[in-house]
Structure formats: C-alpha cells, structure tokens
Coordinates of C-alpha atoms and ligand atoms in Angstrom, one line a residue:
M1 CA 1.2 28.5 32.4
S2 CA 1.0 30.9 35.3
E3 CA -2.3 32.3 36.4
T4 CA -2.4 35.9 37.4
T5 CA -2.8 36.4 41.1
T6 CA -5.6 38.9 40.8
A7 CA -9.1 37.5 41.3
A8 CA -10.1 36.0 38.0
P9 CA -13.3 37.3 36.4
A10 CA -16.2 34.8 36.4
T11 CA -15.7 34.1 32.7
R12 CA -12.2 34.6 31.6
A13 CA -11.6 36.2 28.2
T14 CA -9.4 34.3 25.9
A15 CA -7.8 34.6 22.5
P16 CA -10.2 33.6 19.8
W17 CA -11.1 29.9 19.7
W18 CA -9.6 29.3 16.3
T19 CA -6.2 30.4 17.3
G20 CA -6.2 27.6 19.8
A21 CA -7.4 25.0 17.3
L22 CA -4.9 26.3 14.7
S23 CA -2.1 25.9 17.3
G24 CA -3.1 22.3 18.0
L25 CA -3.2 21.6 14.3
L26 CA 0.1 23.2 13.5
A27 CA 1.9 21.6 16.4
A28 CA 0.6 18.1 15.4
V29 CA 1.2 18.5 11.7
A30 CA 4.7 19.9 12.1
G31 CA 5.5 17.1 14.6
V32 CA 4.2 14.4 12.2
A33 CA 6.0 16.0 9.2
L34 CA 9.4 16.1 11.0
G35 CA 8.9 12.6 12.3
S36 CA 8.0 11.3 8.8
G37 CA 11.1 13.1 7.4
V38 CA 13.3 11.3 10.0
A39 CA 11.5 8.0 9.2
T40 CA 12.2 8.4 5.6
L41 CA 15.9 9.1 6.3
L42 CA 16.1 6.0 8.5
G43 CA 14.1 3.8 6.1
V44 CA 11.4 2.9 8.7
P45 CA 7.6 3.4 8.8
T46 CA 6.3 6.9 9.5
P47 CA 4.3 7.5 12.7
I48 CA 1.0 7.6 10.7
E49 CA 2.0 4.3 8.8
S50 CA 2.7 2.6 12.1
V51 CA -0.7 3.5 13.5
G52 CA -2.3 2.4 10.3
N53 CA -0.4 -0.9 10.3
R54 CA -1.7 -1.6 13.8
V55 CA -5.3 -0.7 12.8
I56 CA -5.0 -3.2 9.9
D57 CA -4.0 -5.9 12.4
L58 CA -6.7 -5.0 14.9
V59 CA -9.8 -4.5 12.8
P60 CA -12.1 -7.5 12.7
R61 CA -12.3 -9.5 9.5
P62 CA -15.8 -8.2 8.4
L63 CA -14.5 -4.6 8.5
K64 CA -11.4 -5.6 6.6
E65 CA -13.6 -7.2 3.9
F66 CA -15.9 -4.2 3.9
A67 CA -12.8 -2.0 3.3
I68 CA -11.5 -4.1 0.5
E69 CA -14.9 -4.3 -1.1
Q70 CA -15.7 -0.5 -0.7
F71 CA -12.3 0.9 -1.6
G72 CA -10.6 -1.9 -3.4
T73 CA -7.0 -1.2 -4.0
N74 CA -7.7 2.3 -2.5
D75 CA -8.1 0.8 0.9
K76 CA -4.7 2.0 1.9
P77 CA -5.0 5.7 1.0
V78 CA -8.4 5.6 2.7
L79 CA -6.9 4.1 5.9
I80 CA -4.0 6.6 6.0
G81 CA -6.5 9.4 5.3
S82 CA -8.8 8.2 8.2
V83 CA -5.8 8.0 10.6
A84 CA -4.7 11.5 9.6
A85 CA -8.2 12.9 9.8
T86 CA -8.7 11.5 13.3
L87 CA -5.4 13.0 14.4
L88 CA -6.2 16.4 12.9
V89 CA -9.6 16.5 14.7
A90 CA -8.0 15.4 18.0
A91 CA -5.2 17.9 17.7
A92 CA -7.5 20.8 16.9
V93 CA -9.8 20.0 19.8
A94 CA -6.7 19.7 22.1
G95 CA -5.5 23.1 20.9
W96 CA -8.8 24.7 21.4
L97 CA -9.1 23.3 25.0
G98 CA -5.5 24.5 25.5
L99 CA -6.6 28.1 25.5
R100 CA -8.1 27.6 28.9
R101 CA -6.5 24.4 30.0
P102 CA -3.0 24.2 28.6
R103 CA -2.0 21.1 30.7
L104 CA -5.0 19.2 29.3
A105 CA -3.9 20.1 25.7
L106 CA -0.3 18.9 26.4
G107 CA -1.7 15.7 28.0
I108 CA -3.8 14.9 24.9
T109 CA -0.9 15.6 22.6
A110 CA 1.4 13.4 24.7
L111 CA -1.1 10.6 24.6
L112 CA -1.4 10.8 20.8
G113 CA 2.4 10.8 20.5
L114 CA 2.7 7.8 22.9
A115 CA 0.1 5.9 20.8
A116 CA 2.3 6.4 17.7
L117 CA 5.4 5.3 19.8
V118 CA 3.7 2.1 20.9
T119 CA 2.5 1.2 17.4
A120 CA 6.0 1.9 16.0
A121 CA 7.5 -0.4 18.6
L122 CA 5.1 -3.1 17.5
D123 CA 5.3 -2.5 13.7
R124 CA 5.8 -5.7 11.8
T125 CA 6.5 -4.1 8.5
S126 CA 10.0 -3.0 9.4
T127 CA 12.9 -5.3 10.0
A128 CA 14.9 -2.5 11.7
N129 CA 15.8 -2.6 15.4
V130 CA 13.0 -1.2 17.6
V131 CA 15.3 1.4 18.9
V132 CA 15.4 2.8 15.4
T133 CA 11.7 2.3 14.6
V134 CA 10.6 4.4 17.5
I135 CA 12.9 7.4 16.7
P136 CA 10.4 9.0 14.3
S137 CA 7.5 8.9 16.9
L138 CA 9.8 10.3 19.6
V139 CA 10.7 13.2 17.3
T140 CA 7.0 13.7 16.6
L141 CA 6.2 13.6 20.3
A142 CA 8.9 16.1 21.3
V143 CA 8.4 18.5 18.4
S144 CA 4.6 18.6 18.9
L145 CA 4.8 19.2 22.6
L146 CA 7.5 22.0 22.3
L147 CA 5.6 23.7 19.5
L148 CA 2.3 23.5 21.4
V149 CA 3.8 25.0 24.5
R150 CA 5.3 27.8 22.5
L151 CA 2.1 28.6 20.6
L152 CA -0.2 28.4 23.6
K153 CA 2.2 30.6 25.6
A154 CA 2.0 33.3 22.9
L155 CA -1.8 33.1 23.1
E156 CA -1.9 33.7 26.8
L157 CA -3.5 37.0 27.5
S158 CA -1.2 39.5 28.9
R159 CA -2.7 42.1 31.3
K160 CA -1.5 45.5 32.1
V161 CA -0.4 45.8 35.7
G162 CA -3.4 46.6 37.9
D163 CA -5.8 46.2 35.0
E164 CA -8.6 43.5 35.1
T165 CA -9.1 43.6 31.3
P166 CA -6.8 41.5 29.3
A167 CA -4.7 43.5 26.9
G168 CA -4.8 40.8 24.3
F169 CA -2.4 38.1 23.3
D170 CA 1.1 38.4 22.0
R171 CA 0.5 38.5 18.2
R172 CA 4.2 38.8 17.4
A173 CA 5.1 35.8 19.5
F174 CA 2.2 33.8 18.0
L175 CA 3.1 34.6 14.5
Q176 CA 6.7 33.7 15.2
A177 CA 5.6 30.3 16.6
V178 CA 3.3 29.8 13.6
L179 CA 6.3 30.4 11.3
I180 CA 8.5 28.0 13.1
A181 CA 5.9 25.3 13.0
S182 CA 5.3 25.9 9.3
A183 CA 9.1 25.7 8.6
A184 CA 9.2 22.4 10.5
M185 CA 6.2 21.2 8.4
A186 CA 7.9 22.2 5.1
I187 CA 11.2 20.6 6.0
G188 CA 9.7 17.3 7.2
G189 CA 7.2 17.2 4.3
G190 CA 9.9 17.9 1.7
V191 CA 12.3 15.2 3.0
T192 CA 9.5 12.7 3.1
R193 CA 8.3 13.6 -0.4
F194 CA 11.6 13.8 -2.2
L195 CA 13.9 11.4 -0.4
G196 CA 11.2 8.7 -0.2
S197 CA 12.8 5.3 0.6
S198 CA 14.8 4.3 -2.4
A199 CA 17.1 1.4 -1.4
A200 CA 14.8 -1.3 -2.8
K201 CA 13.9 0.8 -5.8
D202 CA 17.5 1.4 -6.6
S203 CA 18.3 -2.3 -6.1
R204 CA 15.4 -3.3 -8.5
A205 CA 16.8 -0.9 -11.1
D206 CA 20.1 -2.7 -10.9
V207 CA 18.7 -6.2 -11.5
M208 CA 19.4 -7.9 -14.8
L209 CA 17.2 -10.9 -15.3
P210 CA 18.9 -13.8 -17.1
Q211 CA 17.2 -15.5 -20.1
P212 CA 15.0 -18.4 -18.9
A213 CA 16.4 -21.9 -19.5
T214 CA 12.8 -22.8 -20.3
P215 CA 11.0 -19.8 -21.8
A216 CA 7.2 -19.8 -22.0
P217 CA 5.9 -20.7 -25.4
A218 CA 4.6 -17.8 -27.4
V219 CA 1.0 -16.7 -26.5
P220 CA -1.2 -18.6 -29.0
A221 CA -2.6 -16.4 -31.8
G222 CA -6.2 -15.6 -30.9
A223 CA -5.8 -15.8 -27.1
Q224 CA -7.0 -12.2 -27.1
A225 CA -10.7 -12.0 -27.9
D226 CA -11.7 -9.2 -30.3
V227 CA -14.1 -7.2 -28.1
K228 CA -13.6 -3.5 -27.4
G229 CA -13.1 -3.0 -23.7
I230 CA -12.3 -6.6 -22.7
S231 CA -9.3 -7.2 -20.3
P232 CA -6.0 -7.4 -22.0
Y233 CA -5.0 -11.1 -22.2
I234 CA -1.7 -10.4 -20.3
T235 CA -2.4 -7.9 -17.5
P236 CA 0.3 -5.2 -17.5
N237 CA 2.2 -4.9 -14.2
R238 CA 0.9 -1.4 -13.5
D239 CA -2.7 -2.6 -13.8
F240 CA -2.3 -5.9 -11.9
Y241 CA -4.5 -6.0 -8.8
R242 CA -2.7 -5.6 -5.5
I243 CA -3.9 -7.2 -2.3
D244 CA -1.8 -7.3 0.9
T245 CA -1.7 -6.0 4.4
A246 CA 1.4 -3.8 3.9
L247 CA 0.6 -0.1 4.3
R248 CA 4.2 0.6 3.4
V249 CA 5.7 -1.7 0.8
P250 CA 8.3 -3.8 2.5
Q251 CA 11.8 -2.7 1.4
V252 CA 14.0 -5.7 0.6
P253 CA 17.1 -4.8 -1.4
A254 CA 18.3 -7.8 -3.5
D255 CA 21.9 -7.6 -2.2
T256 CA 20.9 -8.4 1.4
F257 CA 18.2 -10.9 0.4
N258 CA 18.4 -14.4 1.9
L259 CA 15.9 -17.2 1.3
R260 CA 16.0 -19.8 4.0
I261 CA 14.5 -23.3 3.4
H262 CA 14.3 -25.3 6.6
G263 CA 12.1 -27.3 8.9
M264 CA 11.4 -31.0 8.1
V265 CA 14.2 -31.3 5.6
E266 CA 17.4 -33.3 5.4
K267 CA 19.5 -30.2 4.7
E268 CA 18.8 -26.5 5.3
L269 CA 19.3 -24.3 2.3
N270 CA 20.2 -20.6 2.2
L271 CA 20.0 -18.9 -1.1
S272 CA 21.0 -15.3 -2.0
F273 CA 19.3 -13.5 -4.9
E274 CA 22.5 -14.2 -6.9
D275 CA 22.1 -17.9 -6.2
L276 CA 18.5 -17.8 -7.4
L277 CA 19.6 -16.1 -10.7
K278 CA 22.0 -19.1 -11.3
E279 CA 19.2 -21.7 -10.8
R280 CA 17.3 -23.2 -13.7
L281 CA 14.9 -20.4 -14.5
V282 CA 11.5 -21.3 -16.0
E283 CA 9.0 -18.8 -17.4
S284 CA 5.3 -19.6 -17.3
R285 CA 2.0 -17.8 -17.7
I286 CA -0.2 -18.2 -14.6
T287 CA -3.5 -16.5 -13.7
L288 CA -3.4 -15.3 -10.1
T289 CA -6.7 -14.9 -8.2
C290 CA -7.6 -13.5 -4.7
V291 CA -10.0 -15.2 -2.4
S292 CA -11.6 -11.7 -1.8
N293 CA -12.7 -11.6 -5.4
E294 CA -16.5 -11.4 -5.5
V295 CA -18.4 -12.8 -8.4
G296 CA -17.5 -10.5 -11.3
G297 CA -14.7 -8.8 -9.3
P298 CA -11.4 -7.3 -10.4
Y299 CA -8.9 -9.3 -8.2
V300 CA -7.7 -11.6 -10.9
G301 CA -4.8 -11.0 -13.3
N302 CA -2.7 -13.0 -15.8
A303 CA 1.1 -12.6 -16.1
A304 CA 4.2 -14.3 -17.3
W305 CA 6.2 -15.3 -14.2
L306 CA 10.0 -16.1 -14.2
G307 CA 11.3 -18.2 -11.4
V308 CA 12.8 -21.3 -10.0
P309 CA 10.6 -24.4 -9.7
V310 CA 9.8 -24.8 -6.0
A311 CA 9.9 -28.6 -6.4
E312 CA 13.5 -28.5 -7.4
L313 CA 14.6 -26.6 -4.3
L314 CA 12.5 -28.8 -2.0
A315 CA 14.0 -31.9 -3.6
R316 CA 17.5 -30.6 -3.0
A317 CA 16.6 -29.8 0.6
G318 CA 15.2 -33.3 1.0
V319 CA 11.6 -33.3 2.5
K320 CA 11.2 -35.6 5.4
D321 CA 8.4 -38.1 5.9
G322 CA 5.3 -36.8 7.8
A323 CA 5.4 -33.2 6.5
D324 CA 2.2 -32.1 4.7
A325 CA 2.5 -28.3 4.6
V326 CA 4.9 -25.5 3.8
K327 CA 4.8 -22.3 5.9
T328 CA 6.2 -19.3 4.0
T329 CA 7.0 -16.0 5.8
S330 CA 7.5 -12.6 4.2
A331 CA 9.8 -9.8 5.2
D332 CA 6.8 -8.1 6.8
D333 CA 6.0 -11.3 8.8
M334 CA 3.0 -12.4 6.7
T335 CA 2.6 -16.1 7.2
I336 CA 1.0 -18.3 4.5
G337 CA 0.4 -22.0 4.6
T338 CA 0.5 -24.2 1.4
P339 CA -0.1 -27.9 1.0
L340 CA 3.3 -29.5 0.5
E341 CA 2.1 -31.6 -2.5
A342 CA 1.1 -28.5 -4.4
L343 CA 4.8 -27.4 -4.2
T344 CA 6.5 -30.8 -4.8
D345 CA 4.2 -31.7 -7.8
T346 CA 6.4 -30.8 -10.8
E347 CA 3.4 -30.9 -13.1
R348 CA 1.7 -28.0 -11.3
G349 CA 4.7 -25.9 -11.7
A350 CA 4.9 -23.7 -8.6
L351 CA 7.6 -21.0 -8.8
I352 CA 9.8 -19.0 -6.5
A353 CA 9.3 -16.0 -8.8
I354 CA 11.8 -13.2 -9.5
G355 CA 10.3 -11.8 -12.7
M356 CA 6.8 -10.6 -13.8
N357 CA 6.1 -9.9 -17.5
G358 CA 9.8 -9.6 -18.4
E359 CA 10.7 -7.3 -15.5
P360 CA 12.0 -7.8 -12.0
L361 CA 9.0 -8.1 -9.7
P362 CA 7.5 -4.6 -9.0
L363 CA 8.0 -3.5 -5.4
E364 CA 4.3 -3.8 -4.7
H365 CA 4.2 -7.3 -6.1
G366 CA 6.9 -8.7 -3.9
F367 CA 10.4 -7.6 -5.0
P368 CA 12.8 -9.3 -5.0
V369 CA 11.2 -12.7 -4.6
R370 CA 7.7 -14.2 -4.2
M371 CA 5.9 -17.5 -4.6
V372 CA 3.4 -18.2 -7.4
V373 CA 1.4 -21.5 -7.3
P374 CA -1.1 -22.3 -10.1
G375 CA -4.5 -23.2 -8.9
L376 CA -4.4 -21.9 -5.3
Y377 CA -5.8 -18.5 -4.0
G378 CA -3.1 -15.9 -3.2
Y379 CA -3.6 -16.0 0.5
V380 CA -2.6 -19.7 0.6
S381 CA 0.3 -19.5 -1.9
A382 CA 1.4 -16.2 -3.3
T383 CA 3.7 -14.9 -0.6
K384 CA 5.3 -11.6 -1.6
W385 CA 8.6 -10.4 -0.2
L386 CA 9.3 -14.0 0.6
V387 CA 12.2 -14.8 2.9
D388 CA 11.5 -18.0 4.7
I389 CA 10.2 -21.5 3.6
E390 CA 9.5 -24.0 6.4
V391 CA 8.5 -27.5 5.6
T392 CA 6.1 -28.5 8.4
K393 CA 2.7 -29.9 9.2
F394 CA -0.7 -28.1 9.0
S395 CA -1.3 -29.3 12.6
D396 CA 1.7 -27.4 13.8
F397 CA 0.9 -23.8 12.8
K398 CA -1.8 -21.4 11.9
A399 CA -1.2 -19.0 9.0
Y400 CA -2.3 -15.3 9.2
W401 CA -5.6 -15.7 7.3
T402 CA -6.4 -19.0 8.9
T403 CA -6.7 -17.3 12.3
R404 CA -9.1 -14.8 10.7
G405 CA -11.8 -17.2 9.5
Y406 CA -10.5 -18.4 6.2
D407 CA -9.8 -22.1 5.4
A408 CA -6.2 -23.4 5.6
E409 CA -6.5 -24.9 2.1
A410 CA -8.2 -23.1 -0.8
P411 CA -8.0 -24.1 -4.5
I412 CA -9.2 -21.4 -6.8
K413 CA -12.9 -22.0 -7.8
L414 CA -14.1 -22.3 -11.4
S415 CA -15.3 -18.8 -12.4
S416 CA -16.2 -16.5 -15.2
R417 CA -16.7 -12.8 -15.6
I418 CA -18.4 -10.4 -18.1
D419 CA -16.0 -7.6 -19.0
V420 CA -18.2 -6.0 -21.7
P421 CA -20.8 -4.5 -21.4
K422 CA -20.2 -2.7 -18.1
A423 CA -23.2 -2.3 -15.8
F424 CA -25.8 0.0 -17.4
E425 CA -23.7 0.6 -20.5
A426 CA -25.8 1.4 -23.6
L427 CA -24.9 -0.6 -26.8
P428 CA -26.2 0.0 -30.3
R429 CA -28.7 -2.6 -31.5
D430 CA -26.7 -3.6 -34.5
N431 CA -23.5 -4.3 -32.5
V432 CA -24.2 -6.0 -29.2
R433 CA -20.7 -7.5 -28.6
I434 CA -20.3 -9.2 -25.2
G435 CA -17.1 -10.6 -23.9
G436 CA -15.1 -11.6 -20.8
V437 CA -12.8 -14.1 -19.2
A438 CA -13.2 -17.5 -17.5
W439 CA -10.7 -19.5 -15.4
A440 CA -10.3 -23.0 -14.0
Q441 CA -6.6 -23.0 -13.0
S442 CA -4.8 -26.4 -13.3
V443 CA -7.9 -27.8 -15.2
G444 CA -8.6 -25.5 -18.1
I445 CA -11.9 -24.0 -19.5
E446 CA -13.8 -26.1 -22.1
R447 CA -17.0 -24.2 -22.5
V448 CA -18.6 -20.8 -21.8
E449 CA -22.3 -20.0 -22.2
V450 CA -24.4 -16.9 -21.8
K451 CA -28.0 -16.2 -21.6
I452 CA -30.0 -13.0 -22.1
D453 CA -32.7 -12.4 -19.5
D454 CA -34.5 -15.7 -19.0
G455 CA -33.6 -17.0 -22.4
D456 CA -31.8 -20.2 -23.3
W457 CA -28.1 -20.7 -22.7
Q458 CA -26.0 -20.1 -25.8
D459 CA -22.5 -21.2 -26.5
V460 CA -20.0 -18.4 -27.0
D461 CA -16.9 -18.2 -29.1
L462 CA -13.9 -19.3 -27.0
A463 CA -10.6 -17.5 -27.7
A464 CA -7.5 -19.8 -28.0
Q465 CA -6.6 -21.6 -24.7
D466 CA -3.1 -20.7 -23.6
N467 CA -2.4 -23.3 -20.9
V468 CA -4.6 -24.8 -18.1
N469 CA -3.3 -22.3 -15.6
T470 CA -4.4 -19.2 -17.5
W471 CA -7.7 -17.6 -17.9
R472 CA -9.5 -18.0 -21.3
Q473 CA -11.3 -15.2 -23.0
W474 CA -14.6 -15.5 -24.7
S475 CA -16.9 -13.4 -26.9
W476 CA -20.4 -13.4 -28.3
T477 CA -22.6 -11.2 -30.5
W478 CA -26.3 -10.9 -29.8
E479 CA -27.5 -11.0 -33.4
D480 CA -31.2 -10.2 -33.0
A481 CA -30.9 -7.8 -30.1
T482 CA -34.1 -6.0 -29.0
E483 CA -34.2 -2.5 -27.6
G484 CA -34.6 -2.0 -23.9
T485 CA -32.9 -3.0 -20.7
H486 CA -31.6 -6.5 -20.5
Q487 CA -29.5 -8.8 -18.3
V488 CA -26.7 -11.0 -19.5
T489 CA -25.5 -14.0 -17.4
V490 CA -22.4 -16.1 -17.9
R491 CA -21.4 -19.6 -16.8
A492 CA -18.3 -21.7 -17.6
T493 CA -17.6 -25.4 -17.7
D494 CA -14.1 -26.7 -17.1
A495 CA -12.2 -29.4 -18.9
D496 CA -13.4 -32.0 -16.4
G497 CA -17.0 -31.3 -17.4
T498 CA -17.9 -29.4 -14.2
T499 CA -20.2 -26.4 -14.7
Q500 CA -20.2 -23.4 -12.4
T501 CA -22.9 -23.5 -9.7
S502 CA -25.5 -20.8 -9.6
D503 CA -25.3 -20.9 -5.7
R504 CA -24.0 -17.5 -4.5
V505 CA -21.6 -17.9 -1.6
P506 CA -19.5 -15.1 -0.1
I507 CA -15.7 -14.9 -0.3
A508 CA -15.2 -16.4 3.3
P509 CA -14.1 -19.0 4.1
D510 CA -12.8 -20.3 0.8
G511 CA -13.9 -18.2 -2.2
S512 CA -17.1 -17.0 -3.8
T513 CA -19.3 -18.9 -6.2
G514 CA -22.3 -17.9 -8.4
W515 CA -23.0 -16.6 -11.9
H516 CA -22.0 -13.1 -12.9
N517 CA -24.6 -11.1 -14.5
V518 CA -24.7 -7.5 -15.9
R519 CA -27.7 -5.3 -16.7
F520 CA -27.2 -3.1 -19.8
R521 CA -29.2 -1.2 -22.4
V522 CA -29.7 -1.8 -26.1
E523 CA -30.6 1.3 -28.1
Ligands
LIG1 N1 3.7 -10.6 2.2 C1 2.5 -10.7 1.8 N2 2.2 -11.5 0.7 C2 1.0 -11.7 0.2 C3 -0.1 -11.0 0.8 C4 0.1 -10.2 1.9 O1 -0.8 -9.6 2.5 N3 1.4 -10.1 2.4 N4 -1.4 -11.2 0.3 C5 -1.6 -12.4 -0.5 C6 -2.9 -12.3 -1.2 S1 -4.3 -12.4 -0.3 C7 -2.9 -12.3 -2.6 S2 -4.4 -12.5 -3.4 C8 -1.7 -12.1 -3.4 C9 -1.9 -10.9 -4.3 O2 -0.7 -10.7 -5.0 P1 -0.6 -9.4 -5.9 O3 -0.8 -8.2 -5.0 O4 0.7 -9.4 -6.5 O5 -1.7 -9.4 -6.9 O6 -0.6 -11.9 -2.6 C10 -0.5 -12.7 -1.5 N5 0.8 -12.5 -0.8
LIG2 MO1 -6.0 -12.7 -1.7

C-alpha cells in the first residue's frame, strides 16, 4: 500500500466507509465459504464449527446450562450464529479501518484466520489427522487475505499527477474484486450445502437390522392415555430430544467401526458392527432422561432400543476383581463413567444399542452404536457414537461432566410432568382434561395425584404400565371446574412407595426435584 510522496493533506479523503466495511465482509465470508467447501470435501469440521467446538469446551458450566435452558435443542444454531455474527462484525470493522490502515486490516484478518487454525488443530470432533483438519482454515486464511488485499487496493484513491485532490477510487477494479469474492462465496457455499458430509448417512442407509432374538413384548393396550395434546407413548425418532456437545454430528461409518472392550478384563474384545449384528439382539423399551431436565422439562423420551446386552459382552471379556466403573468413550472423545454393577446386572438390561424404534440409530442419536442404561441419567450412561469401553475404577479417572460440577453417579430421579394443559392455555369448563407422564425407571410408577390450586390431592387415572423402565401416562378430568385462572400440580409415587418431594433443587449436581405445576384458564 504505497503512500504518495506529495505532502498528505491534514485529513485524507478516502473511499466511502461502507466500501471498506463491505470489502472486509466479502473477504471474510468468501474465505469462510471456500474453507467450508474444502472441509466438506475432506469430511472434517468447517472453520466456524471448529471455533464453536472450542467455545463449547471453554464456556463455564453455568453459561452452558443457561444456553441449554434458553435455547434448548436450538443451542447449536444459536452458537454457530453467534460465532458467525462476531466474525462478520470483526471483518467489517477491519475492512473499514483498512481504508486508512490496510496493514491493520490484514493483521486483524490474519489473527481471525489463525484463531480458526488453532481451534481446528485442537478439534476433538474429528478423528482425521491434524494436517487434514487444519487445511480448511488455511484455505480460509489465504483466501481472505488475498481478497482483502485486492479489494483494498482497488479502493485506494488514485491521484492525477501533480494534483492534490484524489481522483476517486478504481471502481472497475473494485467491482471486479467484488465479483471474484462473490464467486468464491457461491462455490464454497454450494459445495458445503449440496455435498454435505454423507459417508455416515450412506452407511446408515445400507444397514439392515436383523430381527431381535428377544423382541420387546407388544405395547400394552391402554399405555397411551386418551388426552388431546399429551406426549405420544413412544417418542418418534425425529421428535426425540437431543443433548450432546457435538456441534457437528460425529461421522462414524459402520464399515470402519470398531468397539474395543478392555481395561480390567481377562481378555480384550474388539467387535466390528457386523460382529454386533451377529450377537444375541434384544429389543426393549426404555425411557431416557437428561440430568439437564428441569421440573416439567422436555428432555425425556421413550423409545424401543435394539441392542446387545452389555452384561453378556462384559462376561465374555471377564471382569477382574477390584473394578467398580466402566469408562466409555465416543468417537468425539466424550467420556462417560458408569457404575460397573449397572452394566453387569442382567436384570437392569443395559444395551449396546444399534437400533431405535425399528431403525438404525439416527446420526444425531449415536449412529452406529451407543449405550442405553435404564435408570441412569444420560450423562453417566448413554454414550453416543460409542467406540471404547474400559473396565476400570472410579478413583482412576474423571469423566467429562464430572470435571464440570456433576456427580460421578446419578440415578434418574422419580418425576412427573403435566403435558396438558400448556401454560396459560384456556380450556372449556365442561371439558377440563388434564394429562401427562411420570417416570421412576427401574422401579415403576404406582400412583399419580393432582391438585387444583390449594385443594386436596386427587388420584388420577393411570394408563397401563408398560415396564418398570418406561414412563407411565396419566389423565384426569376436573368434573366441577370453575371459571377463572387456576393452577394444577402433580406428584407421583413409585412402586416402592416413595412420593416425589416438593423440594425444588436445580439440575446440578445430580438432577432436579420438585413438583411440576401449570397455570391455566377455565372459560
Ligand atoms: N458422545 C456423546 N454422547 C452423549 C452425550 C454427548 O455429549 N456426547 N450426551 C449425553 C447426554 S447428557 C444425554 S442426556 C444423552 C442424550 O441422548 P439423546 O441425544 O439421544 O437423547 O446422550 C448422552 N451421550
Ligand atoms: Mo444429559
């Protein structure tokens, strides 16, 4: 960026500020788009995803909880959006500054690119070699810098020889650079959008699940309560809650899959996906729950899981004396610790699952293989994209969430939820139908009661109990409903005779408690 040798005027005229900001934006977006296209072709995280993954790992637990609470399953788009928005603002400011101080603009752009590079090198969600995972951010860095140089160059004011007043910037060169940047953007965006990573998706489409040796018994008639708007008894896969730290769903094709079982065992086992298909497959309905589920929250779902009993595989490996824990690791390096006895207990029925509601596991729910353990919160049991099972001791390791303020062991707490009415819903006086679900995995639900306002507890109608590991639906009609605003409260009692406590405790360190209530109107 050469300065003219003539004495510069006190204030230098420049091209309009927005041309600088636009240049910064275009250079950054085109760079990111091309980098993302390359990432897609290589099957590794895009630069924005890598930055996002790092943010997930670095944010303190309260903020993570806040994000899950505020945005629920949308926390990922919100995070990606925030990273992208921050980048756009920084790039626009850099471009604007670049009108007067091109070196500063290039410096800022280089720093942004380097940040992406470092996060790509540290990205845990990719099993590819680092040399490959950093290629997209290198492309982003190079393309952004080259384009920014070209755009800013075009914006430099040319001066007629011997004339103090600038003649304006080179509109043709600027337009040309804008077109080049736009083309880069379109190509990168198109590749990312249309060639999105497909190896795991294709692999899933090829999977044929065998018939289970032990199918689940039919869902009992009457397990579904007759209340409009209540949760479906079986949660469809597409509606099943999703909670994980993976910004980009880990890609684990079934044909390269290997499950290693090792640690304090007599004999290490290595099982391919084919091997798992040949095992004795069991199908059972199990209600999964997340420790992040607030009282009345949505992070609970009921599905039929197909899988190999964990107890059988552990028995074959031969667990050594002294072990009390199993540390499972996923393809994206999530570590989860589970009490050994929960997995060796054949009664409990923990599964190495390969199927969900009659289909191979959806990619977001752990394809090709995950663990499902009745009665334990997901973060201590339900490892998705499972690749490694190590028999060990709790004293020898700390699992991911245990280092973030959650307890190492966490059975699911007895709980109940009102599905209908929704908050502030208006119901007609002659048809005040109330309903919901209650769960006490591995024990079973025996009784559910509701009360209106400060009235007496009333027994509700319980739908048929499926098995002790599934939720149970309930319904109730308020016969002599009175007009106005009311509050309904629910509490459940399990088959051991324990009734839910009214004490409200937060989700950390081992799950929420308290009664769910809903305010609604009768008209
Ligand atoms: N690899 C991996 N597995 C994981 C998690 C994760 O973040 N990564 N989250 C766990 C948590 S906290 C829960 S509640 C369940 C949720 O399973 P789902 O998304 O299929 O409902 O997965 C568990 N398995
Ligand atoms: Mo969870």
